[in-house]
Coordinates of C-alpha atoms in Angstrom, one line a residue:
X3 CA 37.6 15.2 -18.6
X4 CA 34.2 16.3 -20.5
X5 CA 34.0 13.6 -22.7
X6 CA 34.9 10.9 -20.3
X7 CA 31.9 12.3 -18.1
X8 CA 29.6 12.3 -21.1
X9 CA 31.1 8.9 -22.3
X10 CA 30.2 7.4 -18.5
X11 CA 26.6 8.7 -18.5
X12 CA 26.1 7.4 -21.8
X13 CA 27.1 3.7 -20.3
X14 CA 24.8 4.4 -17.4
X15 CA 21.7 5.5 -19.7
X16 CA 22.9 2.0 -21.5
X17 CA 22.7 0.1 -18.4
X18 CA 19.5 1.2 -17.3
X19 CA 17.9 0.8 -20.6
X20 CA 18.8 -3.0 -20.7
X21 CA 18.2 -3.5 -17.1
X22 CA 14.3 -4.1 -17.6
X23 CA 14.9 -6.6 -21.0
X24 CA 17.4 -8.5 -18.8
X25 CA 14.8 -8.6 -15.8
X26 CA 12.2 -9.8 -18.4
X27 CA 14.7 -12.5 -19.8
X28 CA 15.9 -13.8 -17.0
X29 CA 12.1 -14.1 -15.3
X30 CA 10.6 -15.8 -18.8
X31 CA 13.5 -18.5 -18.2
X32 CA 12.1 -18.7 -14.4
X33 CA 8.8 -19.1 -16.2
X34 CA 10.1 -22.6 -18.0
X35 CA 11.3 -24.3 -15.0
X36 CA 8.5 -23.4 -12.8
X37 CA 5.4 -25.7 -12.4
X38 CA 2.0 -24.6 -13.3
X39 CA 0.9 -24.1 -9.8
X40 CA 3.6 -21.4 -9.1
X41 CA 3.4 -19.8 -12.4
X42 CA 0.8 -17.2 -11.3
X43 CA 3.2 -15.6 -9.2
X44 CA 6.2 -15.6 -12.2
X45 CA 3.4 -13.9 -14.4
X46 CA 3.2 -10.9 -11.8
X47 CA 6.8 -10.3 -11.7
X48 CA 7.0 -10.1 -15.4
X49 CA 3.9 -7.6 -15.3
X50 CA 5.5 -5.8 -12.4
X51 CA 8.6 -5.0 -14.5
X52 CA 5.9 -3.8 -17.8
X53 CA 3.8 -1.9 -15.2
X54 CA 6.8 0.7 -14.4
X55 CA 5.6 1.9 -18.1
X56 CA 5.3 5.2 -16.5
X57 CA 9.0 6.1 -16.3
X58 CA 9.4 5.5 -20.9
X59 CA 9.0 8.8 -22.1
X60 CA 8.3 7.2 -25.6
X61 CA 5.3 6.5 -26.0
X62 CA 5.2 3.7 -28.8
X63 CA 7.6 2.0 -26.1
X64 CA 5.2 2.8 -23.3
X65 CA 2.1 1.5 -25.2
X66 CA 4.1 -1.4 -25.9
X67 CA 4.5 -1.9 -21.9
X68 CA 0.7 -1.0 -20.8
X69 CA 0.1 -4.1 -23.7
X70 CA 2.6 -6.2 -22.3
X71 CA 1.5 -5.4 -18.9
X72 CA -1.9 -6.2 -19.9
X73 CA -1.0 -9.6 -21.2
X74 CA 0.8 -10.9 -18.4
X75 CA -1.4 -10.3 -15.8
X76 CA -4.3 -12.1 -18.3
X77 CA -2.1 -15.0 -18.3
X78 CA -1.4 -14.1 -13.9
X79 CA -5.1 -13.8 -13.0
X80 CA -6.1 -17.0 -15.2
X81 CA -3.6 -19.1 -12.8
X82 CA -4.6 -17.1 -9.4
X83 CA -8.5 -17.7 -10.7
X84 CA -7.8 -21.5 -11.3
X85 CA -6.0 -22.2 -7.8
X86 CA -8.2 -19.6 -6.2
X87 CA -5.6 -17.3 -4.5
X88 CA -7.8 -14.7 -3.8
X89 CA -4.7 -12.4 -2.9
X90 CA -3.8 -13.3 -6.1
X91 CA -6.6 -12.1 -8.2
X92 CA -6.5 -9.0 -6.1
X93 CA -3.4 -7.8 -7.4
X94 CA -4.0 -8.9 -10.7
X95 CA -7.3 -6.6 -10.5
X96 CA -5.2 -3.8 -9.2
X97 CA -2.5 -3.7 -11.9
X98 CA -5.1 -4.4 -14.7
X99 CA -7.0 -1.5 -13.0
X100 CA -4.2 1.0 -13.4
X101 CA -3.3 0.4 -17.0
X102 CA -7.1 0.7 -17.8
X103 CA -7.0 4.3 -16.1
X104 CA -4.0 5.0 -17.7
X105 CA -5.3 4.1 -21.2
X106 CA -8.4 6.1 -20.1
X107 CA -10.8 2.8 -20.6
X108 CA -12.4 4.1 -17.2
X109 CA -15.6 1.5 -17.6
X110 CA -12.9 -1.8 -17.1
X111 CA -10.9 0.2 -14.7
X112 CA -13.9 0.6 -12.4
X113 CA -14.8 -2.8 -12.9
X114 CA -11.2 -4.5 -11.8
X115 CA -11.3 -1.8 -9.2
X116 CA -14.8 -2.9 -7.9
X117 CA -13.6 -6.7 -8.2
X118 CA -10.6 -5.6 -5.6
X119 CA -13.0 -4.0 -3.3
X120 CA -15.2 -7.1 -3.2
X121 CA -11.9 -9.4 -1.8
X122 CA -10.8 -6.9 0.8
X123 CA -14.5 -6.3 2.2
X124 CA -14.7 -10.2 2.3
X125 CA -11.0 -10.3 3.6
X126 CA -11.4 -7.0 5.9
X127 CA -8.6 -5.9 5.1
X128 CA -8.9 -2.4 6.0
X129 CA -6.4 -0.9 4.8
X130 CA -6.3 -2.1 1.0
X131 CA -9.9 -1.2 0.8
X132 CA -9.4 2.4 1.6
X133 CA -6.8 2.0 -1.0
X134 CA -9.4 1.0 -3.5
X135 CA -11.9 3.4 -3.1
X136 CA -9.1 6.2 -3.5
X137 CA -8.8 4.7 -7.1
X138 CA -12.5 4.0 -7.3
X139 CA -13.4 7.5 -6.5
X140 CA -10.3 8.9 -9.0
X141 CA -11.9 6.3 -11.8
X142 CA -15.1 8.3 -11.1
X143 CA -13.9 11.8 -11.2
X144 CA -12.4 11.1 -14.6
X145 CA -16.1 10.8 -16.0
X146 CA -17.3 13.5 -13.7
X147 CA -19.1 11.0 -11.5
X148 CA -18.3 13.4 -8.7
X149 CA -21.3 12.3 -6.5
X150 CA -20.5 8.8 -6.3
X151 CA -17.2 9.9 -5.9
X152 CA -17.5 11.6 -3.0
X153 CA -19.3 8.9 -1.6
X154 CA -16.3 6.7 -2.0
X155 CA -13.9 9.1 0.0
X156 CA -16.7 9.3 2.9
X157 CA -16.4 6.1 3.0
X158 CA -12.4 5.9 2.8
X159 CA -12.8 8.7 5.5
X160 CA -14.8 6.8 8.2
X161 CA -12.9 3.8 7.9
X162 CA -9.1 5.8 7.9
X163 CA -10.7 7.3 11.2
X164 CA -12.2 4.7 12.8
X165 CA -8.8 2.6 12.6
X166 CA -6.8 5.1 13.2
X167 CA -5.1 5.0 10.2
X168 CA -3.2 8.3 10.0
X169 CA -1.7 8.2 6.7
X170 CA -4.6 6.4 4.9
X171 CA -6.4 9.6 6.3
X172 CA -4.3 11.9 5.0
X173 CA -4.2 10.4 1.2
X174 CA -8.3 10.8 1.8
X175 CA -8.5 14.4 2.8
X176 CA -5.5 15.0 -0.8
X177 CA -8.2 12.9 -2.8
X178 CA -10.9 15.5 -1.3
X179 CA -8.6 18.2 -2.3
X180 CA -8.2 17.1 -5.8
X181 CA -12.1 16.2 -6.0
X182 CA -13.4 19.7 -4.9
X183 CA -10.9 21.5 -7.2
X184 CA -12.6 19.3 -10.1
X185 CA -15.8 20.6 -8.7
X186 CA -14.8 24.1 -9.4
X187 CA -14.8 24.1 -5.6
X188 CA -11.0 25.7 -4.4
X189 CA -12.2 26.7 -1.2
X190 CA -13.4 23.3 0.3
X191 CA -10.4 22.1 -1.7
X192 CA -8.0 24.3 0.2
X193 CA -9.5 23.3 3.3
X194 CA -9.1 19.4 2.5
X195 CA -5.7 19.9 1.6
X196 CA -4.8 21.6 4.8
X197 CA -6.5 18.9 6.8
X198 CA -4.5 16.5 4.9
X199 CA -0.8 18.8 5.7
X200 CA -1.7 19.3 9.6
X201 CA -2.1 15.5 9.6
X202 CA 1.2 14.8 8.0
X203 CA 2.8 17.3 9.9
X204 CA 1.1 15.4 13.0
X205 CA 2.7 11.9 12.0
X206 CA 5.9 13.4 11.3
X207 CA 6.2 14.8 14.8
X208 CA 5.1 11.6 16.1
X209 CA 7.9 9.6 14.5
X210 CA 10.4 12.1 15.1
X211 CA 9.5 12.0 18.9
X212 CA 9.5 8.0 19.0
X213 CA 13.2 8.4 17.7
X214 CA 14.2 10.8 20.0
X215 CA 12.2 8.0 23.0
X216 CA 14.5 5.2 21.1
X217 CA 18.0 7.1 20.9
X218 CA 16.9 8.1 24.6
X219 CA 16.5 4.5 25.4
X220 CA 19.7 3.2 23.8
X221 CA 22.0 5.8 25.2
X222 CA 20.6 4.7 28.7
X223 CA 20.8 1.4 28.2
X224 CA 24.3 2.0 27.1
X225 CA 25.5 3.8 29.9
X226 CA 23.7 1.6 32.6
X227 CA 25.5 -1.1 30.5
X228 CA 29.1 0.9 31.1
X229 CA 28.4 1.7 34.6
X230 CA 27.8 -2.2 35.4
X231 CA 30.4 -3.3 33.9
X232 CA 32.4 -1.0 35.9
X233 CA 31.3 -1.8 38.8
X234 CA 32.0 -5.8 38.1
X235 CA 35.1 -5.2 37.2
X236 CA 35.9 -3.5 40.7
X237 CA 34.7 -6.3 42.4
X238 CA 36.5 -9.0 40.4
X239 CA 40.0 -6.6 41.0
X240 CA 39.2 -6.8 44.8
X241 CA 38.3 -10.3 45.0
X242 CA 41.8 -11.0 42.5
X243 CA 43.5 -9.0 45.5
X244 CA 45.7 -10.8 47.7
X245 CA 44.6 -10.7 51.3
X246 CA 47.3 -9.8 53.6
X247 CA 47.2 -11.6 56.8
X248 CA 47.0 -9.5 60.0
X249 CA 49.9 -10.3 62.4
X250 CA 48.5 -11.1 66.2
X251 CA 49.7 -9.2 68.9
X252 CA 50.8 -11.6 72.0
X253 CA 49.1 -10.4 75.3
X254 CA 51.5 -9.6 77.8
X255 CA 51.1 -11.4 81.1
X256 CA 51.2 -9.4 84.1
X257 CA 52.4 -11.1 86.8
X258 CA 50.0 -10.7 89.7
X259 CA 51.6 -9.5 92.3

């Protein structure tokens, strides 16, 4: 029984380790049939499976991925850049971003990160620009940039709050946290990180009271449902009922006397 559990993990670990070369194959083909004015978007799914580098523990394999990774959104961001899909480029920037950071070349991860910015503020997309500055002010502390740093968050901050944008807020006030704590600061950074918790906590309690308001709703609905449908059926049974017809009493004539 051991070695039949060993033997079927072993098949699993197999599976999974073929899963991504299979992905890869299967999207290159994809790549050959598609025309060149789609092929930006083939480009990113092929990055997208070379971005999950993170999850190879060996590292020749993973420096293998962050090159691959690197290569194919090159070849995504030249298409997206030709046909100008500005959506496009932005994702392009963001993945080229993250494998800078991760290969510590912080001066072209800034810049990629910067390049995102600039599309969201011109797209004001609010929430992808908060995004961006949480990974422009992370780029920063990384070379102890910590002043411009915090500037980024304040300005994550303001725009979480002004929005209303709960969760963005929260990843702020984690960032502040983490930035403080690289300031030799634990204090503040205790405090950020508790700002951050109570709003979780906040949004947690929110969605868990919407689905009590929604269960609520659909067992009324329900049972107002049942009860009409009751009650129809009560009326179609009497009106299905025959009617019984009442027998007339004859008057009986009094003579008059």
């Amino acid at each position: 029984m051991k070695k039949f559990i060993i033997l079927s993990l072993l098949i699993l670990a197999g599976f999974k380790t073929y899963a991504a070369p299979t992905d890869i194959d299967s999207l290159k083909q994809k790549l050959q049939l598609t025309v060149d004015s789609l092929k930006g978007p083939v480009y990113t799914e092929i990055a997208d499976v070379y971005l999950k580098y993170d999850t190879i523990s060996n590292r020749r394999k993973r420096i293998q991925y962050q090159n691959e990774a690197l290569n194919y959104t090159m070849l995504a961001l030249h298409k997206y850049s030709y046909y100008n899909d500005s959506l496009g480029l932005r994702v392009s920037f963001d993945a080229l971003a993250k494998v800078y950071t991760s290969q510590r070349k912080f001066s072209q991860a800034k810049w990629f990160v910067l390049q995102s910015i600039n599309i969201s503020r011109i797209k004001k997309d609010v929430p992808n620009l908060i995004t961006a500055l949480i990974k422009l002010s992370t780029v920063k502390m990384e070379i102890k940039d910590y002043k411009l740093a915090m500037r980024d968050l304040n300005e994550a901050l303001t725009l979480s709050i002004a929005n209303k944008m709960p969760p963005l807020e929260a990843a702020v006030q984690q960032n502040f946290a983490y930035l403080y704590n690289r300031m030799d600061n634990p204090a503040k950074g205790a405090v950020a990180l508790k700002r951050a918790d109570t709003i979780l906590d906040r949004i947690k309690a929110q969605e868990a009271a919407m689905m009590l308001a929604i269960d609520k709703f659909a067992r009324d609905t329900i049972s107002a449902k049942t009860i009409d449908s009751v009650a129809k059926k009560k009326v179609v049974i009497a009106a299905k009922k025959p009617v019984k017809a009442k027998k007339l009493t004859s008057k009986k004539t009094v003579a008059a006397l």
